[in-house]
PDB file of C-alpha atoms in Angstrom:
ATOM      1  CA  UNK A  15      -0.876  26.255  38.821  1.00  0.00           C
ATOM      2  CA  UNK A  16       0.680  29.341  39.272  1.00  0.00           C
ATOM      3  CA  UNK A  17       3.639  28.726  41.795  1.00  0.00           C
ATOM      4  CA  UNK A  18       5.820  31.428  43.766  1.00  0.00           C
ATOM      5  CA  UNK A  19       8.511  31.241  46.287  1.00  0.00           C
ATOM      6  CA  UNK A  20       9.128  32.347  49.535  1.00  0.00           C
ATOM      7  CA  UNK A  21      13.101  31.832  49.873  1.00  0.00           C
ATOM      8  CA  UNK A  22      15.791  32.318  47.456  1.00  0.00           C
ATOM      9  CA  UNK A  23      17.842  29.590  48.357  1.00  0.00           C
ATOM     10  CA  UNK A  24      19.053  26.614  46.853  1.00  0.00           C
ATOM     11  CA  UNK A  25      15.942  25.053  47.063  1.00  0.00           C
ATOM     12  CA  UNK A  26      14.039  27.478  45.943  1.00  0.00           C
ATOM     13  CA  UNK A  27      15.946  28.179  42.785  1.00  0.00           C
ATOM     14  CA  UNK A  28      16.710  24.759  41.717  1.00  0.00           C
ATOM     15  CA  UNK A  29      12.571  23.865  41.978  1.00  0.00           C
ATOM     16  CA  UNK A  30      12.008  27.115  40.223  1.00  0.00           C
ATOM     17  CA  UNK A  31      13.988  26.627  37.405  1.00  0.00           C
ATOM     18  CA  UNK A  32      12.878  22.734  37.663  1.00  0.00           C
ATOM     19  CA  UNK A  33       9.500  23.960  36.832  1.00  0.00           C
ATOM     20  CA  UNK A  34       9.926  26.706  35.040  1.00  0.00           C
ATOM     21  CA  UNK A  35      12.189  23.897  32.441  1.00  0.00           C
ATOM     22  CA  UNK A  36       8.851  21.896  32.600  1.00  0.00           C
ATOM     23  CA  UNK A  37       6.299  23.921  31.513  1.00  0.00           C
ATOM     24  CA  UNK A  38       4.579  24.419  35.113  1.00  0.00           C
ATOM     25  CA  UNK A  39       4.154  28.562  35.791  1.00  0.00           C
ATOM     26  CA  UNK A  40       6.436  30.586  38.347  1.00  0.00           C
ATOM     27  CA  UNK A  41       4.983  33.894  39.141  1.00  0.00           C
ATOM     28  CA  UNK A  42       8.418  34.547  40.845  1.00  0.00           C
ATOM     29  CA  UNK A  43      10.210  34.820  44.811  1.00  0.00           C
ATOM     30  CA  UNK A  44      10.065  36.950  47.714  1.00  0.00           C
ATOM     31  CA  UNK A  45      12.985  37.707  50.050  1.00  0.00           C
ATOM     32  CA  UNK A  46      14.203  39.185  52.782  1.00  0.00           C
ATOM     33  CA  UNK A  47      17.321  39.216  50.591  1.00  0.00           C
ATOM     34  CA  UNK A  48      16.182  41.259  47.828  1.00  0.00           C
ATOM     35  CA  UNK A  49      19.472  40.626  45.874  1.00  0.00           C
ATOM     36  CA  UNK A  50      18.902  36.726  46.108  1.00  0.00           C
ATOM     37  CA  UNK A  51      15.229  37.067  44.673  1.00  0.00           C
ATOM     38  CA  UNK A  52      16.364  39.569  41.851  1.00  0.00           C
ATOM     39  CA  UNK A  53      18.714  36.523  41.054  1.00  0.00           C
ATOM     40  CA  UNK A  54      16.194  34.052  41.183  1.00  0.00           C
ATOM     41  CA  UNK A  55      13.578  35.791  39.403  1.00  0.00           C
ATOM     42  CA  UNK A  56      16.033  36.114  36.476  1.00  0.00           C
ATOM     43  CA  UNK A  57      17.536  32.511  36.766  1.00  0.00           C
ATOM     44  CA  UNK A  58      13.936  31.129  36.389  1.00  0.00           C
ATOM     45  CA  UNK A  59      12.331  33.994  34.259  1.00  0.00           C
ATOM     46  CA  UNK A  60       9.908  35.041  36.557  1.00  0.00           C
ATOM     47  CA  UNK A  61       8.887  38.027  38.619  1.00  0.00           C
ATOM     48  CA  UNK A  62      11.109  39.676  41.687  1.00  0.00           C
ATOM     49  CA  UNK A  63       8.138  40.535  44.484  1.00  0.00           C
ATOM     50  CA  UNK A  64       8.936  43.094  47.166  1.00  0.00           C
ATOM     51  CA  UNK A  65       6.317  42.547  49.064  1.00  0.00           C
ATOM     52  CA  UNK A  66       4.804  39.468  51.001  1.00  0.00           C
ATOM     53  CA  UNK A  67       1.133  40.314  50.348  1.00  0.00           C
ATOM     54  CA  UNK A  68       2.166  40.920  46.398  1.00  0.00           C
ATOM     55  CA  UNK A  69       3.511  37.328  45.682  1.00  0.00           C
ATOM     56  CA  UNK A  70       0.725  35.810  48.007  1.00  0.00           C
ATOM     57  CA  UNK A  71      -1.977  37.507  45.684  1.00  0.00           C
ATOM     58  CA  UNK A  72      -0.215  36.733  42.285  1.00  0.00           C
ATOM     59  CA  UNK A  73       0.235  32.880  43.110  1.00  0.00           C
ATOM     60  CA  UNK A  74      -2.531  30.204  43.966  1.00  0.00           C
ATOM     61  CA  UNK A  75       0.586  27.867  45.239  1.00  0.00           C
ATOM     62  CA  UNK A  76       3.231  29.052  47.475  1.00  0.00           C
ATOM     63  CA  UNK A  77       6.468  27.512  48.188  1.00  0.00           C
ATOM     64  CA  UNK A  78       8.124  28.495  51.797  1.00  0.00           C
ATOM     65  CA  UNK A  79      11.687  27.532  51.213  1.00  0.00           C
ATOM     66  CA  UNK A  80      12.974  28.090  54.133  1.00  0.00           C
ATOM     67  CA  UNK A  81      14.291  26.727  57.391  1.00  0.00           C
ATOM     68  CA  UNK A  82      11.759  24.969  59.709  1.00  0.00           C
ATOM     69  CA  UNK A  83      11.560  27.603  62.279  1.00  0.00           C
ATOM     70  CA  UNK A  84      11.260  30.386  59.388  1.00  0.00           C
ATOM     71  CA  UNK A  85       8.714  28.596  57.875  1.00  0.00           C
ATOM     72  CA  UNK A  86       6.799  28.700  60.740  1.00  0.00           C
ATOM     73  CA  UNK A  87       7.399  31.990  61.555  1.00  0.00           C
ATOM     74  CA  UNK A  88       6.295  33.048  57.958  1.00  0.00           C
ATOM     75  CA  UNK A  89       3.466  31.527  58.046  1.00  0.00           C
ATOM     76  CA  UNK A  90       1.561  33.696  61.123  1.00  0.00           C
ATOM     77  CA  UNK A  91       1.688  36.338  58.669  1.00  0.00           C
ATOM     78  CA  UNK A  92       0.658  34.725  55.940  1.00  0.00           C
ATOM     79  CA  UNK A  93      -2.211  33.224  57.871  1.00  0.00           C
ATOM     80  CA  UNK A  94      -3.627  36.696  58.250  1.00  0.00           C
ATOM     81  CA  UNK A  95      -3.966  37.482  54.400  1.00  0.00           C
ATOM     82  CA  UNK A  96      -6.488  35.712  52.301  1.00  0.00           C
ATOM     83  CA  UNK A  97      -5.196  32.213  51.236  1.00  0.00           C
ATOM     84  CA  UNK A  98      -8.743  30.643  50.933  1.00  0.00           C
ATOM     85  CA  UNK A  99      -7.897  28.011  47.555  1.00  0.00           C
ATOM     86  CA  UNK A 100      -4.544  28.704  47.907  1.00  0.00           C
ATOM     87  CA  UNK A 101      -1.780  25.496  48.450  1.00  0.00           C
ATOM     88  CA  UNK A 102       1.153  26.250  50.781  1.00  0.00           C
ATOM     89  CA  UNK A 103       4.143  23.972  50.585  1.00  0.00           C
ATOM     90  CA  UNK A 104       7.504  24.092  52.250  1.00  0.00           C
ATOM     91  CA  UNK A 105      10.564  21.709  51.526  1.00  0.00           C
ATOM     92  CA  UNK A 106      11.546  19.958  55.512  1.00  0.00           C
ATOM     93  CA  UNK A 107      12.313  16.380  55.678  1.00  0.00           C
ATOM     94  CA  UNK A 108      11.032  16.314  59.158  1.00  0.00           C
ATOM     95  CA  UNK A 109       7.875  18.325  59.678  1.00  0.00           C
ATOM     96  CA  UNK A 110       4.834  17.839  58.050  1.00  0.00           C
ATOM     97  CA  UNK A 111       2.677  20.278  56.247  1.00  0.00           C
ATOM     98  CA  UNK A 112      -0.128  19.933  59.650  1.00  0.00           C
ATOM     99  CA  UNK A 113       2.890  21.305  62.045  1.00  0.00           C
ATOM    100  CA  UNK A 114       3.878  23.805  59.552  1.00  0.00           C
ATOM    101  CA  UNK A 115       0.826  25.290  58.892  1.00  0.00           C
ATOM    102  CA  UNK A 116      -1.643  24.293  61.613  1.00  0.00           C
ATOM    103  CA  UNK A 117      -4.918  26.378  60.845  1.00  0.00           C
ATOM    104  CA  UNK A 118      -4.664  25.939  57.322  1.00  0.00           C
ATOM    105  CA  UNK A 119      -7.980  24.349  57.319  1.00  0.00           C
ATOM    106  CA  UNK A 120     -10.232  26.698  58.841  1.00  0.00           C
ATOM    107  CA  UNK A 121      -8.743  29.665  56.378  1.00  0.00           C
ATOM    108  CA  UNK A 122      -9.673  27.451  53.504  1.00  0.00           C
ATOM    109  CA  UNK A 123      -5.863  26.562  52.351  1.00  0.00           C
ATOM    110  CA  UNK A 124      -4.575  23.416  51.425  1.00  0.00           C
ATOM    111  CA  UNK A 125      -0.947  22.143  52.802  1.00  0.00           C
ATOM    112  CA  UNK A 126       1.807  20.170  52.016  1.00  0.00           C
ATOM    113  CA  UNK A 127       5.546  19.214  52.581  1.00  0.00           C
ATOM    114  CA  UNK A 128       7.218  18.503  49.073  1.00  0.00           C
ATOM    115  CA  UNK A 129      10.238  16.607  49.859  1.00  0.00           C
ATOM    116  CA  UNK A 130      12.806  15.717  46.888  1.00  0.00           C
ATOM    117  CA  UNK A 131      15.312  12.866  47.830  1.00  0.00           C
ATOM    118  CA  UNK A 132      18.506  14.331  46.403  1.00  0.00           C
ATOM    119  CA  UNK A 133      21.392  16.319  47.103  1.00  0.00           C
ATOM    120  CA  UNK A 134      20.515  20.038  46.418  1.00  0.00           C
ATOM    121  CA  UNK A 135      23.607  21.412  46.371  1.00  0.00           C
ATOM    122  CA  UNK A 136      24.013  24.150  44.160  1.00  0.00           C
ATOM    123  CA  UNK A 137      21.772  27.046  43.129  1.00  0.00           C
ATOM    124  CA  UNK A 138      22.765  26.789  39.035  1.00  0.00           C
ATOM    125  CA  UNK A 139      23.468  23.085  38.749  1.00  0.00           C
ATOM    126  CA  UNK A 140      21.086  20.878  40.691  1.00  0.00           C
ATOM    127  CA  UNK A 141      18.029  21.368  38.383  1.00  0.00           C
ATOM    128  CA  UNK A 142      19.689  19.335  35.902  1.00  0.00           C
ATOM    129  CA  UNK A 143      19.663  16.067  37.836  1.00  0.00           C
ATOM    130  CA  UNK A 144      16.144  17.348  39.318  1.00  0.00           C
ATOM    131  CA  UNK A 145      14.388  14.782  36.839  1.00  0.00           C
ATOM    132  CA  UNK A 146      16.734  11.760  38.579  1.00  0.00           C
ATOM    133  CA  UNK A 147      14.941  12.745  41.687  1.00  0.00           C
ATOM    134  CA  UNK A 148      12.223  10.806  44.053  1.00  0.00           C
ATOM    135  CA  UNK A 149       9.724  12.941  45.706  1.00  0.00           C
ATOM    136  CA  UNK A 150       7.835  12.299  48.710  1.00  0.00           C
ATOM    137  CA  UNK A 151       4.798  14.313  49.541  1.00  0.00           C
ATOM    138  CA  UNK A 152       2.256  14.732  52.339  1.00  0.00           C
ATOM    139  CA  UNK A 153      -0.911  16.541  53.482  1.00  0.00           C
ATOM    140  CA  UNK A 154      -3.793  17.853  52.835  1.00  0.00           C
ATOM    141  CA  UNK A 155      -6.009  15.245  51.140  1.00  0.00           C
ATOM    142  CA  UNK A 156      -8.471  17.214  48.735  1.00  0.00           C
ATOM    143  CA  UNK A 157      -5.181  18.297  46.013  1.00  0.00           C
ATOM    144  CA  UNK A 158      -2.801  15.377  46.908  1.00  0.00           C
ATOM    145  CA  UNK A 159      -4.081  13.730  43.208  1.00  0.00           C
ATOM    146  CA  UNK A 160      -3.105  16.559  41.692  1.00  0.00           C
ATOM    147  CA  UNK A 161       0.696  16.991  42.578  1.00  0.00           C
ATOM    148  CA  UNK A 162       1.385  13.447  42.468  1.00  0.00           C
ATOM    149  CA  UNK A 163      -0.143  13.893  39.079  1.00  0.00           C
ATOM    150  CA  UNK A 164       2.341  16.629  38.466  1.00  0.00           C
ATOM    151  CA  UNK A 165       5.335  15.264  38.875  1.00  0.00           C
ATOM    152  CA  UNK A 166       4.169  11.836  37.373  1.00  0.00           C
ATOM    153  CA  UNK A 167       4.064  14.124  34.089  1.00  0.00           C
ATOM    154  CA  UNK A 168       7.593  15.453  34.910  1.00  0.00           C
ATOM    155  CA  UNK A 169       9.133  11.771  35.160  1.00  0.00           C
ATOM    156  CA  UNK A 170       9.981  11.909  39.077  1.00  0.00           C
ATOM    157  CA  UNK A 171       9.084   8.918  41.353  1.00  0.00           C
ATOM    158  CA  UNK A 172       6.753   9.804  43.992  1.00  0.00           C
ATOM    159  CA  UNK A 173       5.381   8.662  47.216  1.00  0.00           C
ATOM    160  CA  UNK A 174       2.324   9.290  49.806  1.00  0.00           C
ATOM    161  CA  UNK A 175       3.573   9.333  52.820  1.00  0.00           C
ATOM    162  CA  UNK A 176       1.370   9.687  56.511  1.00  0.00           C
ATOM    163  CA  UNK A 177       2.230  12.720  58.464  1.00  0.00           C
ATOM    164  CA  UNK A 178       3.158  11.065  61.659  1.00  0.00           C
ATOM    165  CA  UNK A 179       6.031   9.076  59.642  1.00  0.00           C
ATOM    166  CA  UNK A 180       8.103  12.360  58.673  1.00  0.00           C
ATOM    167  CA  UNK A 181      10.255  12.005  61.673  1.00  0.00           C
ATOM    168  CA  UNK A 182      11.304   8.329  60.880  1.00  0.00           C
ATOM    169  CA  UNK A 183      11.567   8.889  56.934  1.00  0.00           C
ATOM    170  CA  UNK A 184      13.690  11.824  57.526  1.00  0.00           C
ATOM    171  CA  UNK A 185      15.943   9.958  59.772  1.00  0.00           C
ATOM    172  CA  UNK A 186      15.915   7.072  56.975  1.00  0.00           C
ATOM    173  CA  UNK A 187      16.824   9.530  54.338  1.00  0.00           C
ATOM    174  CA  UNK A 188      19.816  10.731  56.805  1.00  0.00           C
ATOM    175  CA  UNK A 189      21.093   6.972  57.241  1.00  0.00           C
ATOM    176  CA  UNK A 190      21.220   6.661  53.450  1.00  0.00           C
ATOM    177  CA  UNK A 191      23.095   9.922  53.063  1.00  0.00           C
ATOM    178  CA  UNK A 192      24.327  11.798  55.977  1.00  0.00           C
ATOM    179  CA  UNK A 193      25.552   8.814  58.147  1.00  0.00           C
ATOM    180  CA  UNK A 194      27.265   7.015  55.714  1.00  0.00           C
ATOM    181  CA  UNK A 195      29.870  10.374  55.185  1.00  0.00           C
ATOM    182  CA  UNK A 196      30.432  10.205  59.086  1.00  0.00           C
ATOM    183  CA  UNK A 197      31.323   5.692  58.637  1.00  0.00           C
ATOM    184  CA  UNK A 198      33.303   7.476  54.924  1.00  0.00           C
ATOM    185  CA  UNK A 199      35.578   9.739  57.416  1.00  0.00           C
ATOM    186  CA  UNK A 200      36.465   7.119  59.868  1.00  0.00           C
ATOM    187  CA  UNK A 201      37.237   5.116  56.948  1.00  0.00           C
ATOM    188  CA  UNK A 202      39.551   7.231  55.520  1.00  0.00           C
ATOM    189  CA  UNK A 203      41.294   8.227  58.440  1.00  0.00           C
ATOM    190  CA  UNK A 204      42.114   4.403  59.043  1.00  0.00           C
ATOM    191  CA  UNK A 205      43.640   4.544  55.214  1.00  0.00           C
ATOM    192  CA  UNK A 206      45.729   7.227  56.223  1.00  0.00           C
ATOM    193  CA  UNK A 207      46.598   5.886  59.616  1.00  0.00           C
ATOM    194  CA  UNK A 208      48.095   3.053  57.202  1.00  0.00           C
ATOM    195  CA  UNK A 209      49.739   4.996  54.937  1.00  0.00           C
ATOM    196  CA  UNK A 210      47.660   6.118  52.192  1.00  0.00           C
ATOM    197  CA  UNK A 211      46.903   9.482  51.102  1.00  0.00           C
ATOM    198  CA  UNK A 212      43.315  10.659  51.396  1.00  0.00           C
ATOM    199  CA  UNK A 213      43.233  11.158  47.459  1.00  0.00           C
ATOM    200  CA  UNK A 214      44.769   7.384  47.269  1.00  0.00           C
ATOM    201  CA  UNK A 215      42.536   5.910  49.819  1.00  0.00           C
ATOM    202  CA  UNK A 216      39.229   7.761  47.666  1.00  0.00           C
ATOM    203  CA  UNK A 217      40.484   6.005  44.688  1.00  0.00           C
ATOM    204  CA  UNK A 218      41.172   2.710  46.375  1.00  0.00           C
ATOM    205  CA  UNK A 219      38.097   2.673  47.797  1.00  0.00           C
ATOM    206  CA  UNK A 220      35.884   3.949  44.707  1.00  0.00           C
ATOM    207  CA  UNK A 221      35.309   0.609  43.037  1.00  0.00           C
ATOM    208  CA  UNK A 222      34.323  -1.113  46.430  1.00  0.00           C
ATOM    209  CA  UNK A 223      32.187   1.500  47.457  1.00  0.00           C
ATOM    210  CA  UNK A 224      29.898   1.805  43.503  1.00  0.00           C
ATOM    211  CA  UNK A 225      29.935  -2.052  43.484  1.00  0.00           C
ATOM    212  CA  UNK A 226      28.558  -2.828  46.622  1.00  0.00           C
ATOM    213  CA  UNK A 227      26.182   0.138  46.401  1.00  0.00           C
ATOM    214  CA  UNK A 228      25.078  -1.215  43.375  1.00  0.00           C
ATOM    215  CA  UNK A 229      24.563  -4.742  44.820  1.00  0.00           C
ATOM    216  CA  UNK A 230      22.507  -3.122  47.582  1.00  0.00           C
ATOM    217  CA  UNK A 231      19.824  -1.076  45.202  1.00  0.00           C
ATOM    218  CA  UNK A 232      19.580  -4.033  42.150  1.00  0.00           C
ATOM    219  CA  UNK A 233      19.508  -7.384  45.205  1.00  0.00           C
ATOM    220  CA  UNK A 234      18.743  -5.057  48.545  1.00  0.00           C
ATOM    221  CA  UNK A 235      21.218  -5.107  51.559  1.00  0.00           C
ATOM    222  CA  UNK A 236      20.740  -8.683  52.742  1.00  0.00           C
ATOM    223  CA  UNK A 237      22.280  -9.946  49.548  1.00  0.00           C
ATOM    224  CA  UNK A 238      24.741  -7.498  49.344  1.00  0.00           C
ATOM    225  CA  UNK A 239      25.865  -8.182  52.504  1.00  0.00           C
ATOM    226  CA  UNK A 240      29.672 -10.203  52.750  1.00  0.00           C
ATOM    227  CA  UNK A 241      32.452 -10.037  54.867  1.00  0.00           C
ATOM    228  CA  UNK A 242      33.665 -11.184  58.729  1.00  0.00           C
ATOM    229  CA  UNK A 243      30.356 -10.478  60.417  1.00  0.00           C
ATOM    230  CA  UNK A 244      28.590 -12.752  58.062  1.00  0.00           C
ATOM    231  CA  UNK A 245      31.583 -15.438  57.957  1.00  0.00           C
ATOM    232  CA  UNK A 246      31.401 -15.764  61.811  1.00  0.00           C
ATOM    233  CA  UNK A 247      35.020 -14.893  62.314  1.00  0.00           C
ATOM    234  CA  UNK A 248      34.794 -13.554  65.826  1.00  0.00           C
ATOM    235  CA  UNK A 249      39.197 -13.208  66.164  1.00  0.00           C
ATOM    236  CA  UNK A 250      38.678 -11.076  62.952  1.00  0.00           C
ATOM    237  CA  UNK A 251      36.239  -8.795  64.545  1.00  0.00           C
ATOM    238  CA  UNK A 252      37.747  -8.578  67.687  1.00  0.00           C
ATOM    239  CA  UNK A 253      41.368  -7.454  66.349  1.00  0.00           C
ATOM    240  CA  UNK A 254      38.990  -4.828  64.275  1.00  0.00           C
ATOM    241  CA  UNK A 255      37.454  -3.480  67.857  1.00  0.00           C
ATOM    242  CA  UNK A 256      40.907  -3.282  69.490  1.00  0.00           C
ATOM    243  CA  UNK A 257      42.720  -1.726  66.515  1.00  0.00           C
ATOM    244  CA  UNK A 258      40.442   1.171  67.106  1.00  0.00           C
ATOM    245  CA  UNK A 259      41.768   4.064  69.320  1.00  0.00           C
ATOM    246  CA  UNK A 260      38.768   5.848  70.880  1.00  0.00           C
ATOM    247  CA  UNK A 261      35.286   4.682  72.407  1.00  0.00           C
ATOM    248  CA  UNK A 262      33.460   6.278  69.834  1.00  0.00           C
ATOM    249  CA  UNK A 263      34.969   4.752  66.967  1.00  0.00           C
ATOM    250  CA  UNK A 264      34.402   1.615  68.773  1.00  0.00           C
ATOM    251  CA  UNK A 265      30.838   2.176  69.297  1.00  0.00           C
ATOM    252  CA  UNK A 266      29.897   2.865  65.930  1.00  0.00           C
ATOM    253  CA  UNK A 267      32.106  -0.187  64.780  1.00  0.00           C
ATOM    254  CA  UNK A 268      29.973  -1.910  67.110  1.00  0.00           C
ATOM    255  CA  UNK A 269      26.189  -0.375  66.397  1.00  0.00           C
ATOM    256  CA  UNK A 270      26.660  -1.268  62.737  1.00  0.00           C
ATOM    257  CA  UNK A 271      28.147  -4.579  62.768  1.00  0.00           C
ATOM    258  CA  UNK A 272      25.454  -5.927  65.731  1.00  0.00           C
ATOM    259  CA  UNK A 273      22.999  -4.630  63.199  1.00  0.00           C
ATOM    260  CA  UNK A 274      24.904  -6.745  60.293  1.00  0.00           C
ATOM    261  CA  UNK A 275      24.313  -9.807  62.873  1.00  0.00           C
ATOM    262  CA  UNK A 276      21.174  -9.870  63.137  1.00  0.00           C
ATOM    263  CA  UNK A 277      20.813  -9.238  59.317  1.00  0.00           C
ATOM    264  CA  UNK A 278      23.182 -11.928  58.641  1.00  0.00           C
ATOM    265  CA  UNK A 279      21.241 -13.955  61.223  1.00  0.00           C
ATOM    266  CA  UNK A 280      17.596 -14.541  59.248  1.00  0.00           C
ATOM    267  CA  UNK A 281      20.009 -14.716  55.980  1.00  0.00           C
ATOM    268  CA  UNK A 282      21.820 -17.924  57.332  1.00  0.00           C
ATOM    269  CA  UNK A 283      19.177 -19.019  60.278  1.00  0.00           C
ATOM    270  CA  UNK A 284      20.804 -22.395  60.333  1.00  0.00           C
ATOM    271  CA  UNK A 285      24.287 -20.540  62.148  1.00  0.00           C
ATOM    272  CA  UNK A 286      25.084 -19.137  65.587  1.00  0.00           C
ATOM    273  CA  UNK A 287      25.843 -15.949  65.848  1.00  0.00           C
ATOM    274  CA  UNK A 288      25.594 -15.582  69.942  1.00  0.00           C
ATOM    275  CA  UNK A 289      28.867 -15.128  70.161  1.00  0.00           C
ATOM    276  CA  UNK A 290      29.382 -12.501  67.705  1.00  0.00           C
ATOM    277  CA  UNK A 291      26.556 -10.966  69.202  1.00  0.00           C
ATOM    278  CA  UNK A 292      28.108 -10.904  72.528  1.00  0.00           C
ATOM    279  CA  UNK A 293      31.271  -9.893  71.257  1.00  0.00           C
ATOM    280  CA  UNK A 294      29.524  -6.544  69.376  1.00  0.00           C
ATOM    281  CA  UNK A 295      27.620  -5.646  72.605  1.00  0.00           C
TER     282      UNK A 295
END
């Protein structure tokens, strides 16, 4: 497998150097920023290309890291050179390797979206943690074997997933991650709103936050579960709902804690929780 990149993001140079580590060959990256693929190239030891149709020839997979609507883009060109055995890839949570790269098929090229569950936030660093990382993968059936076999070797977690489910694992993924920063702020601003600094409230609410997370991955949410929705306390709940200032914050206070309810509900079938229910509509 002889793998180059289209993209010289942070994507694209964290899995390059996350192979490259791992013994798996990078033929190098293609820009339209030549200055980030010269970087690239040299972070990962590996070739700078200058042309599309140079990297395409020199690698029989090919990595589009790039935005969704780029990839697609990229691809009609790509489309028009000869990528008969050749894999394509690309990195979205959302779209799957059949809406990136429609035709591959018919031009004899195999397809896939590559999708690692972690945080790639930095060019230099990420690749370190890379081997922490889950991957999901779809597409093309014929070499599926093969990169599941791949990263297998490399230690990652990995899981088939059907095309027609990207949508609702990449909203998943964003409830794990994204969502909870947006419930994080409103927390925080209620800390400060009650005196604390932001740094205080952080370190106040450190130990909460890594237990319960904890609870949640080694029992699952239902056990880790606690607190006024569970307990029934409807006053509790209420004062929480009025203390708020805007509709918003409301809302979300609301959406979360109705889902709690009915969580809390097949946990302890033998209590009623209509009221609560009523009272989070």
């Amino acid at each position: 497998m002889n793998i180059g990149f289209i993209g010289a993001g942070k994507v694209g140079f964290s899995l390059g150097r996350y192979f490259a580590e791992n013994g798996v060959s990078v033929t190098g990256y293609f820009s339209s920023h030549v200055q980030s693929a010269t970087e690239a190239a040299k972070f990962t030891g590996s070739s700078v290309y200058y042309e599309l149709s140079d990297i395409v020839r020199d690698s029989d997979t090919i990595f589009l890291t790039l935005p969704d609507v780029a990839v697609k883009e990229l691809y009609g060109k790509i489309r028009e050179m000869d990528i008969s055995g050749k894999c394509l890839c690309h990195c979205s949570c959302a779209m799957s390797a059949e809406e990136a790269f429609p035709d591959m098929k018919e031009l004899g090229a195999s397809g896939y979206s590559i999708h690692p569950l972690f945080p790639i936030s930095s060019k230099y660093e990420t690749f370190k943690e890379l081997h922490t990382a889950y991957f999901s993968i779809e597409g093309s059936e014929d070499r599926i074997g093969e990169w599941v076999a791949l990263f297998e070797r490399l230690g990652n977690g990995i899981k088939v997933i059907p095309g027609n489910m990207k949508s609702r694992y990449h909203a998943g993924c964003i409830m794990a991650s994204n969502l909870v920063s947006a419930l994080a702020v409103q927390s925080l601003a209620m800390m400060t709103e009650c005196g604390f600094s932001e740094a205080e409230a952080r370190k106040a609410f450190a130990p909460l936050i890594i237990s319960n997370v904890k609870r949640i991955l080694a029992a699952g949410p239902e056990e880790a579960v606690a607190g006024p929705v569970e307990r029934n306390e409807l006053e509790i709940v209420r004062r929480h709902i009025e203390c708020m200032d805007n509709e918003v914050d409301r809302n979300m206070y609301k959406a979360v804690s109705r889902k709690l309810a009915d969580i809390v509900q097949q946990k302890h079938p033998e209590t009623d929780y209509s009221e609560m229910k009523k009272l989070l509509k």
